[in-house]
Amino acid sequence: EGPSFNSQEVDGARNRDRIVSNIGETTLEMATAAVVGLTVNPATQWKMLAPIGLEEGGESYFVRVALEKANARMLHVYHAPRSRFYVSYLAMVREYLAYGIGSMFIADRPGDLPLFVARPLAQMAFAEGQDFEIDEAHWRFQLTAKQAMQRWGDAAPAKVRENAAKPDKAMDKMWFRHCIWPRESYDAQGRRPEDRPFAEHWISEE
């Protein structure tokens, strides 16, 4: 039984004498802040495209203008709160420094900015290919029926649509999986989703 509302004792007070040091946690936060500040500092133009093989100033006026516009557009996406880049990058770096691996995905939202999402390692599973590099990622997560309908609409499974239509079931959480693995064949010059080197599938466990 936890402490009462008026109690002065908080969770963890009874075993506080067993805590040797919090240097590890403090150092992790300091290191995370340092890495984020050095790599994606919002006060700097940390992400820029530049022509290759040309001396400085050797590019044409039109190339320079096009690159400036592209750089400004990229930084706008990263800076925009709706993209959630900085909070997701911070979470990803923290897990990378703590466990040696981090996970961040970019969700395409037609008509809106892309959405950066750091996925907790506790929800992820990875597999390596023959070159010992990760080429598969599996994310197991929960959404409410309402969220699933917003995400997939009429393409959602029947159980999801049924729960979403009931006020007392719309907020019930359901299990899903997001699976990514390499395609055996694809067109590197194509622009269709199936021309990408990796395939993705969203799976309902219902």
PDB file of C-alpha atoms in Angstrom:
ATOM      1  CA  GLU A   1       0.000   0.000   0.000  1.00  0.00           C
ATOM      2  CA  GLY A   2       1.449   3.369  -1.000  1.00  0.00           C
ATOM      3  CA  PRO A   3       1.621   6.490   1.154  1.00  0.00           C
ATOM      4  CA  SER A   4      -1.589   8.336   1.915  1.00  0.00           C
ATOM      5  CA  PHE A   5      -2.407  11.730   0.489  1.00  0.00           C
ATOM      6  CA  ASN A   6      -1.258  13.481   3.645  1.00  0.00           C
ATOM      7  CA  SER A   7       1.830  11.336   4.215  1.00  0.00           C
ATOM      8  CA  GLN A   8       5.292  12.879   4.235  1.00  0.00           C
ATOM      9  CA  GLU A   9       6.842   9.633   2.993  1.00  0.00           C
ATOM     10  CA  VAL A  10       7.281   9.212  -0.746  1.00  0.00           C
ATOM     11  CA  ASP A  11       7.868   6.117  -2.832  1.00  0.00           C
ATOM     12  CA  GLY A  12      11.454   4.933  -2.474  1.00  0.00           C
ATOM     13  CA  ALA A  13      12.012   6.495   0.947  1.00  0.00           C
ATOM     14  CA  ARG A  14      12.327   3.149   2.695  1.00  0.00           C
ATOM     15  CA  ASN A  15      15.190   1.889   0.548  1.00  0.00           C
ATOM     16  CA  ARG A  16      16.978   5.188   0.122  1.00  0.00           C
ATOM     17  CA  ASP A  17      19.806   3.989   2.350  1.00  0.00           C
ATOM     18  CA  ARG A  18      20.605   1.331  -0.286  1.00  0.00           C
ATOM     19  CA  ILE A  19      21.287   3.892  -3.010  1.00  0.00           C
ATOM     20  CA  VAL A  20      25.037   4.296  -3.365  1.00  0.00           C
ATOM     21  CA  SER A  21      25.218   7.070  -5.967  1.00  0.00           C
ATOM     22  CA  ASN A  22      23.225   8.721  -8.741  1.00  0.00           C
ATOM     23  CA  ILE A  23      26.338   9.765 -10.665  1.00  0.00           C
ATOM     24  CA  GLY A  24      25.424   7.437 -13.529  1.00  0.00           C
ATOM     25  CA  GLU A  25      22.000   9.005 -14.082  1.00  0.00           C
ATOM     26  CA  THR A  26      23.327  12.540 -13.691  1.00  0.00           C
ATOM     27  CA  THR A  27      26.199  11.871 -16.093  1.00  0.00           C
ATOM     28  CA  LEU A  28      23.803  10.362 -18.641  1.00  0.00           C
ATOM     29  CA  GLU A  29      21.654  13.494 -18.652  1.00  0.00           C
ATOM     30  CA  MET A  30      24.711  15.741 -18.958  1.00  0.00           C
ATOM     31  CA  ALA A  31      26.147  13.639 -21.793  1.00  0.00           C
ATOM     32  CA  THR A  32      22.787  13.616 -23.593  1.00  0.00           C
ATOM     33  CA  ALA A  33      22.525  17.396 -23.386  1.00  0.00           C
ATOM     34  CA  ALA A  34      26.106  17.738 -24.652  1.00  0.00           C
ATOM     35  CA  VAL A  35      25.584  15.456 -27.655  1.00  0.00           C
ATOM     36  CA  VAL A  36      22.311  17.163 -28.603  1.00  0.00           C
ATOM     37  CA  GLY A  37      23.880  20.611 -28.257  1.00  0.00           C
ATOM     38  CA  LEU A  38      26.875  19.665 -30.394  1.00  0.00           C
ATOM     39  CA  THR A  39      24.974  17.881 -33.156  1.00  0.00           C
ATOM     40  CA  VAL A  40      21.594  19.599 -33.623  1.00  0.00           C
ATOM     41  CA  ASN A  41      21.900  22.952 -31.880  1.00  0.00           C
ATOM     42  CA  PRO A  42      18.806  24.973 -32.961  1.00  0.00           C
ATOM     43  CA  ALA A  43      20.863  28.182 -32.823  1.00  0.00           C
ATOM     44  CA  THR A  44      23.093  26.958 -35.665  1.00  0.00           C
ATOM     45  CA  GLN A  45      22.593  25.821 -39.265  1.00  0.00           C
ATOM     46  CA  TRP A  46      23.584  22.265 -38.374  1.00  0.00           C
ATOM     47  CA  LYS A  47      21.891  20.686 -41.412  1.00  0.00           C
ATOM     48  CA  MET A  48      23.028  21.952 -44.803  1.00  0.00           C
ATOM     49  CA  LEU A  49      23.277  20.696 -48.383  1.00  0.00           C
ATOM     50  CA  ALA A  50      26.317  21.714 -50.393  1.00  0.00           C
ATOM     51  CA  PRO A  51      27.543  20.968 -53.918  1.00  0.00           C
ATOM     52  CA  ILE A  52      30.231  18.306 -54.255  1.00  0.00           C
ATOM     53  CA  GLY A  53      33.400  18.751 -56.300  1.00  0.00           C
ATOM     54  CA  LEU A  54      33.196  22.542 -56.586  1.00  0.00           C
ATOM     55  CA  GLU A  55      35.466  25.107 -55.017  1.00  0.00           C
ATOM     56  CA  GLU A  56      33.819  27.552 -52.647  1.00  0.00           C
ATOM     57  CA  GLY A  57      31.899  30.071 -54.710  1.00  0.00           C
ATOM     58  CA  GLY A  58      32.206  27.945 -57.837  1.00  0.00           C
ATOM     59  CA  GLU A  59      28.547  26.990 -58.018  1.00  0.00           C
ATOM     60  CA  SER A  60      26.155  28.950 -60.210  1.00  0.00           C
ATOM     61  CA  TYR A  61      23.747  31.523 -58.837  1.00  0.00           C
ATOM     62  CA  PHE A  62      20.763  29.263 -59.497  1.00  0.00           C
ATOM     63  CA  VAL A  63      22.401  26.302 -57.729  1.00  0.00           C
ATOM     64  CA  ARG A  64      23.226  28.462 -54.731  1.00  0.00           C
ATOM     65  CA  VAL A  65      19.678  29.833 -54.485  1.00  0.00           C
ATOM     66  CA  ALA A  66      18.182  26.350 -54.807  1.00  0.00           C
ATOM     67  CA  LEU A  67      20.430  24.987 -52.045  1.00  0.00           C
ATOM     68  CA  GLU A  68      19.665  27.930 -49.766  1.00  0.00           C
ATOM     69  CA  LYS A  69      15.939  27.317 -50.183  1.00  0.00           C
ATOM     70  CA  ALA A  70      16.363  23.600 -49.556  1.00  0.00           C
ATOM     71  CA  ASN A  71      18.434  24.224 -46.417  1.00  0.00           C
ATOM     72  CA  ALA A  72      15.913  26.742 -45.085  1.00  0.00           C
ATOM     73  CA  ARG A  73      13.071  24.280 -45.722  1.00  0.00           C
ATOM     74  CA  MET A  74      14.856  21.439 -43.920  1.00  0.00           C
ATOM     75  CA  LEU A  75      15.635  23.540 -40.879  1.00  0.00           C
ATOM     76  CA  HIS A  76      12.023  24.737 -40.811  1.00  0.00           C
ATOM     77  CA  VAL A  77      10.844  21.131 -40.604  1.00  0.00           C
ATOM     78  CA  TYR A  78      13.294  20.290 -37.814  1.00  0.00           C
ATOM     79  CA  HIS A  79      12.472  23.440 -35.831  1.00  0.00           C
ATOM     80  CA  ALA A  80       8.680  23.117 -36.145  1.00  0.00           C
ATOM     81  CA  PRO A  81       7.072  21.849 -32.901  1.00  0.00           C
ATOM     82  CA  ARG A  82       4.658  19.689 -34.917  1.00  0.00           C
ATOM     83  CA  SER A  83       7.510  17.608 -36.305  1.00  0.00           C
ATOM     84  CA  ARG A  84       8.657  16.776 -32.736  1.00  0.00           C
ATOM     85  CA  PHE A  85      12.208  16.327 -33.972  1.00  0.00           C
ATOM     86  CA  TYR A  86      14.113  17.752 -31.016  1.00  0.00           C
ATOM     87  CA  VAL A  87      12.204  15.932 -28.263  1.00  0.00           C
ATOM     88  CA  SER A  88      12.455  12.664 -30.211  1.00  0.00           C
ATOM     89  CA  TYR A  89      16.146  13.132 -30.941  1.00  0.00           C
ATOM     90  CA  LEU A  90      16.795  13.844 -27.256  1.00  0.00           C
ATOM     91  CA  ALA A  91      15.040  10.610 -26.222  1.00  0.00           C
ATOM     92  CA  MET A  92      16.872   8.610 -28.891  1.00  0.00           C
ATOM     93  CA  VAL A  93      20.295   9.951 -27.874  1.00  0.00           C
ATOM     94  CA  ARG A  94      19.588   9.211 -24.215  1.00  0.00           C
ATOM     95  CA  GLU A  95      18.847   5.552 -24.969  1.00  0.00           C
ATOM     96  CA  TYR A  96      21.800   5.313 -27.351  1.00  0.00           C
ATOM     97  CA  LEU A  97      24.206   6.527 -24.679  1.00  0.00           C
ATOM     98  CA  ALA A  98      22.658   4.276 -22.036  1.00  0.00           C
ATOM     99  CA  TYR A  99      22.291   1.052 -24.054  1.00  0.00           C
ATOM    100  CA  GLY A 100      24.375   1.483 -27.204  1.00  0.00           C
ATOM    101  CA  ILE A 101      21.387   1.650 -29.538  1.00  0.00           C
ATOM    102  CA  GLY A 102      18.555   4.091 -30.180  1.00  0.00           C
ATOM    103  CA  SER A 103      15.437   4.024 -32.327  1.00  0.00           C
ATOM    104  CA  MET A 104      13.795   6.929 -34.130  1.00  0.00           C
ATOM    105  CA  PHE A 105      11.310   6.692 -37.009  1.00  0.00           C
ATOM    106  CA  ILE A 106       9.953   9.298 -39.407  1.00  0.00           C
ATOM    107  CA  ALA A 107       6.246   9.063 -40.190  1.00  0.00           C
ATOM    108  CA  ASP A 108       5.054  10.549 -43.474  1.00  0.00           C
ATOM    109  CA  ARG A 109       1.930  12.691 -43.048  1.00  0.00           C
ATOM    110  CA  PRO A 110       0.511  13.777 -46.444  1.00  0.00           C
ATOM    111  CA  GLY A 111      -0.311  17.471 -46.378  1.00  0.00           C
ATOM    112  CA  ASP A 112       1.514  17.985 -43.091  1.00  0.00           C
ATOM    113  CA  LEU A 113       5.056  17.977 -41.727  1.00  0.00           C
ATOM    114  CA  PRO A 114       6.738  14.605 -41.191  1.00  0.00           C
ATOM    115  CA  LEU A 115       6.554  13.291 -37.636  1.00  0.00           C
ATOM    116  CA  PHE A 116       9.717  12.171 -35.836  1.00  0.00           C
ATOM    117  CA  VAL A 117       9.066   9.515 -33.189  1.00  0.00           C
ATOM    118  CA  ALA A 118      11.570   7.998 -30.756  1.00  0.00           C
ATOM    119  CA  ARG A 119      10.370   4.489 -29.966  1.00  0.00           C
ATOM    120  CA  PRO A 120      11.303   2.991 -26.571  1.00  0.00           C
ATOM    121  CA  LEU A 121      13.732   0.090 -26.857  1.00  0.00           C
ATOM    122  CA  ALA A 122      11.502  -1.945 -24.548  1.00  0.00           C
ATOM    123  CA  GLN A 123       8.941  -2.054 -27.382  1.00  0.00           C
ATOM    124  CA  MET A 124      11.449  -2.828 -30.152  1.00  0.00           C
ATOM    125  CA  ALA A 125      13.086  -5.956 -31.560  1.00  0.00           C
ATOM    126  CA  PHE A 126      15.912  -5.893 -34.116  1.00  0.00           C
ATOM    127  CA  ALA A 127      17.602  -8.451 -36.374  1.00  0.00           C
ATOM    128  CA  GLU A 128      20.903  -8.325 -38.247  1.00  0.00           C
ATOM    129  CA  GLY A 129      21.588  -9.340 -41.826  1.00  0.00           C
ATOM    130  CA  GLN A 130      24.557 -11.260 -43.204  1.00  0.00           C
ATOM    131  CA  ASP A 131      26.785  -8.185 -42.914  1.00  0.00           C
ATOM    132  CA  PHE A 132      25.986  -7.927 -39.181  1.00  0.00           C
ATOM    133  CA  GLU A 133      24.121  -4.660 -39.609  1.00  0.00           C
ATOM    134  CA  ILE A 134      20.526  -4.218 -38.499  1.00  0.00           C
ATOM    135  CA  ASP A 135      18.143  -4.731 -41.411  1.00  0.00           C
ATOM    136  CA  GLU A 136      14.932  -5.630 -39.579  1.00  0.00           C
ATOM    137  CA  ALA A 137      12.960  -3.703 -36.970  1.00  0.00           C
ATOM    138  CA  HIS A 138       9.773  -4.752 -35.213  1.00  0.00           C
ATOM    139  CA  TRP A 139       7.754  -2.427 -32.986  1.00  0.00           C
ATOM    140  CA  ARG A 140       4.973  -3.807 -30.764  1.00  0.00           C
ATOM    141  CA  PHE A 141       2.737  -1.093 -29.365  1.00  0.00           C
ATOM    142  CA  GLN A 142      -0.784  -0.201 -28.274  1.00  0.00           C
ATOM    143  CA  LEU A 143      -3.334   2.241 -29.680  1.00  0.00           C
ATOM    144  CA  THR A 144      -6.855   2.957 -28.598  1.00  0.00           C
ATOM    145  CA  ALA A 145      -9.577   2.051 -31.061  1.00  0.00           C
ATOM    146  CA  LYS A 146     -10.088   5.783 -31.634  1.00  0.00           C
ATOM    147  CA  GLN A 147      -6.406   6.287 -32.502  1.00  0.00           C
ATOM    148  CA  ALA A 148      -6.380   3.268 -34.813  1.00  0.00           C
ATOM    149  CA  MET A 149      -9.408   4.587 -36.708  1.00  0.00           C
ATOM    150  CA  GLN A 150      -7.746   7.978 -37.070  1.00  0.00           C
ATOM    151  CA  ARG A 151      -4.650   6.233 -38.408  1.00  0.00           C
ATOM    152  CA  TRP A 152      -6.201   3.705 -40.810  1.00  0.00           C
ATOM    153  CA  GLY A 153      -9.857   4.690 -41.246  1.00  0.00           C
ATOM    154  CA  ASP A 154     -11.976   2.111 -43.034  1.00  0.00           C
ATOM    155  CA  ALA A 155      -8.870  -0.024 -43.641  1.00  0.00           C
ATOM    156  CA  ALA A 156      -8.734  -0.802 -39.906  1.00  0.00           C
ATOM    157  CA  PRO A 157      -9.703  -4.342 -38.805  1.00  0.00           C
ATOM    158  CA  ALA A 158     -13.362  -5.049 -38.051  1.00  0.00           C
ATOM    159  CA  LYS A 159     -12.718  -5.305 -34.296  1.00  0.00           C
ATOM    160  CA  VAL A 160     -11.114  -1.858 -34.287  1.00  0.00           C
ATOM    161  CA  ARG A 161     -14.032  -0.316 -36.194  1.00  0.00           C
ATOM    162  CA  GLU A 162     -16.506  -2.032 -33.875  1.00  0.00           C
ATOM    163  CA  ASN A 163     -14.818  -0.734 -30.714  1.00  0.00           C
ATOM    164  CA  ALA A 164     -14.356   2.774 -32.135  1.00  0.00           C
ATOM    165  CA  ALA A 165     -18.098   3.019 -32.784  1.00  0.00           C
ATOM    166  CA  LYS A 166     -18.909   2.298 -29.117  1.00  0.00           C
ATOM    167  CA  PRO A 167     -18.369   5.163 -26.638  1.00  0.00           C
ATOM    168  CA  ASP A 168     -17.490   2.714 -23.848  1.00  0.00           C
ATOM    169  CA  LYS A 169     -14.944   0.864 -26.038  1.00  0.00           C
ATOM    170  CA  ALA A 170     -13.369   3.660 -28.097  1.00  0.00           C
ATOM    171  CA  MET A 171     -10.605   4.243 -25.553  1.00  0.00           C
ATOM    172  CA  ASP A 172      -9.778   0.551 -25.062  1.00  0.00           C
ATOM    173  CA  LYS A 173      -6.192  -0.175 -26.060  1.00  0.00           C
ATOM    174  CA  MET A 174      -5.381  -2.776 -28.696  1.00  0.00           C
ATOM    175  CA  TRP A 175      -2.083  -4.358 -29.755  1.00  0.00           C
ATOM    176  CA  PHE A 176      -0.391  -3.642 -33.098  1.00  0.00           C
ATOM    177  CA  ARG A 177       2.957  -4.308 -34.751  1.00  0.00           C
ATOM    178  CA  HIS A 178       5.034  -2.272 -37.192  1.00  0.00           C
ATOM    179  CA  CYS A 179       7.464  -4.497 -39.095  1.00  0.00           C
ATOM    180  CA  ILE A 180      10.247  -3.375 -41.428  1.00  0.00           C
ATOM    181  CA  TRP A 181      12.557  -5.656 -43.429  1.00  0.00           C
ATOM    182  CA  PRO A 182      14.579  -5.503 -46.676  1.00  0.00           C
ATOM    183  CA  ARG A 183      12.961  -6.207 -50.043  1.00  0.00           C
ATOM    184  CA  GLU A 184      14.442  -8.932 -52.202  1.00  0.00           C
ATOM    185  CA  SER A 185      13.898  -6.880 -55.360  1.00  0.00           C
ATOM    186  CA  TYR A 186      13.172  -3.191 -55.923  1.00  0.00           C
ATOM    187  CA  ASP A 187      13.763  -0.383 -58.380  1.00  0.00           C
ATOM    188  CA  ALA A 188      16.293   2.047 -56.929  1.00  0.00           C
ATOM    189  CA  GLN A 189      15.302   4.675 -59.506  1.00  0.00           C
ATOM    190  CA  GLY A 190      11.560   4.344 -58.881  1.00  0.00           C
ATOM    191  CA  ARG A 191       9.423   6.703 -56.823  1.00  0.00           C
ATOM    192  CA  ARG A 192       6.672   4.328 -55.722  1.00  0.00           C
ATOM    193  CA  PRO A 193       6.585   2.999 -52.133  1.00  0.00           C
ATOM    194  CA  GLU A 194       7.279  -0.508 -53.439  1.00  0.00           C
ATOM    195  CA  ASP A 195      10.485   0.783 -55.081  1.00  0.00           C
ATOM    196  CA  ARG A 196      12.088   1.456 -51.722  1.00  0.00           C
ATOM    197  CA  PRO A 197      14.774  -0.954 -50.470  1.00  0.00           C
ATOM    198  CA  PHE A 198      12.776  -1.720 -47.313  1.00  0.00           C
ATOM    199  CA  ALA A 199       9.188  -2.896 -46.928  1.00  0.00           C
ATOM    200  CA  GLU A 200       6.940  -2.028 -44.002  1.00  0.00           C
ATOM    201  CA  HIS A 201       3.778  -3.667 -42.737  1.00  0.00           C
ATOM    202  CA  TRP A 202       1.346  -2.641 -40.016  1.00  0.00           C
ATOM    203  CA  ILE A 203      -0.259  -5.643 -38.332  1.00  0.00           C
ATOM    204  CA  SER A 204      -3.194  -5.812 -35.923  1.00  0.00           C
ATOM    205  CA  GLU A 205      -3.115  -8.554 -33.292  1.00  0.00           C
ATOM    206  CA  GLU A 206      -6.901  -8.469 -33.014  1.00  0.00           C
TER     207      GLU A 206
END
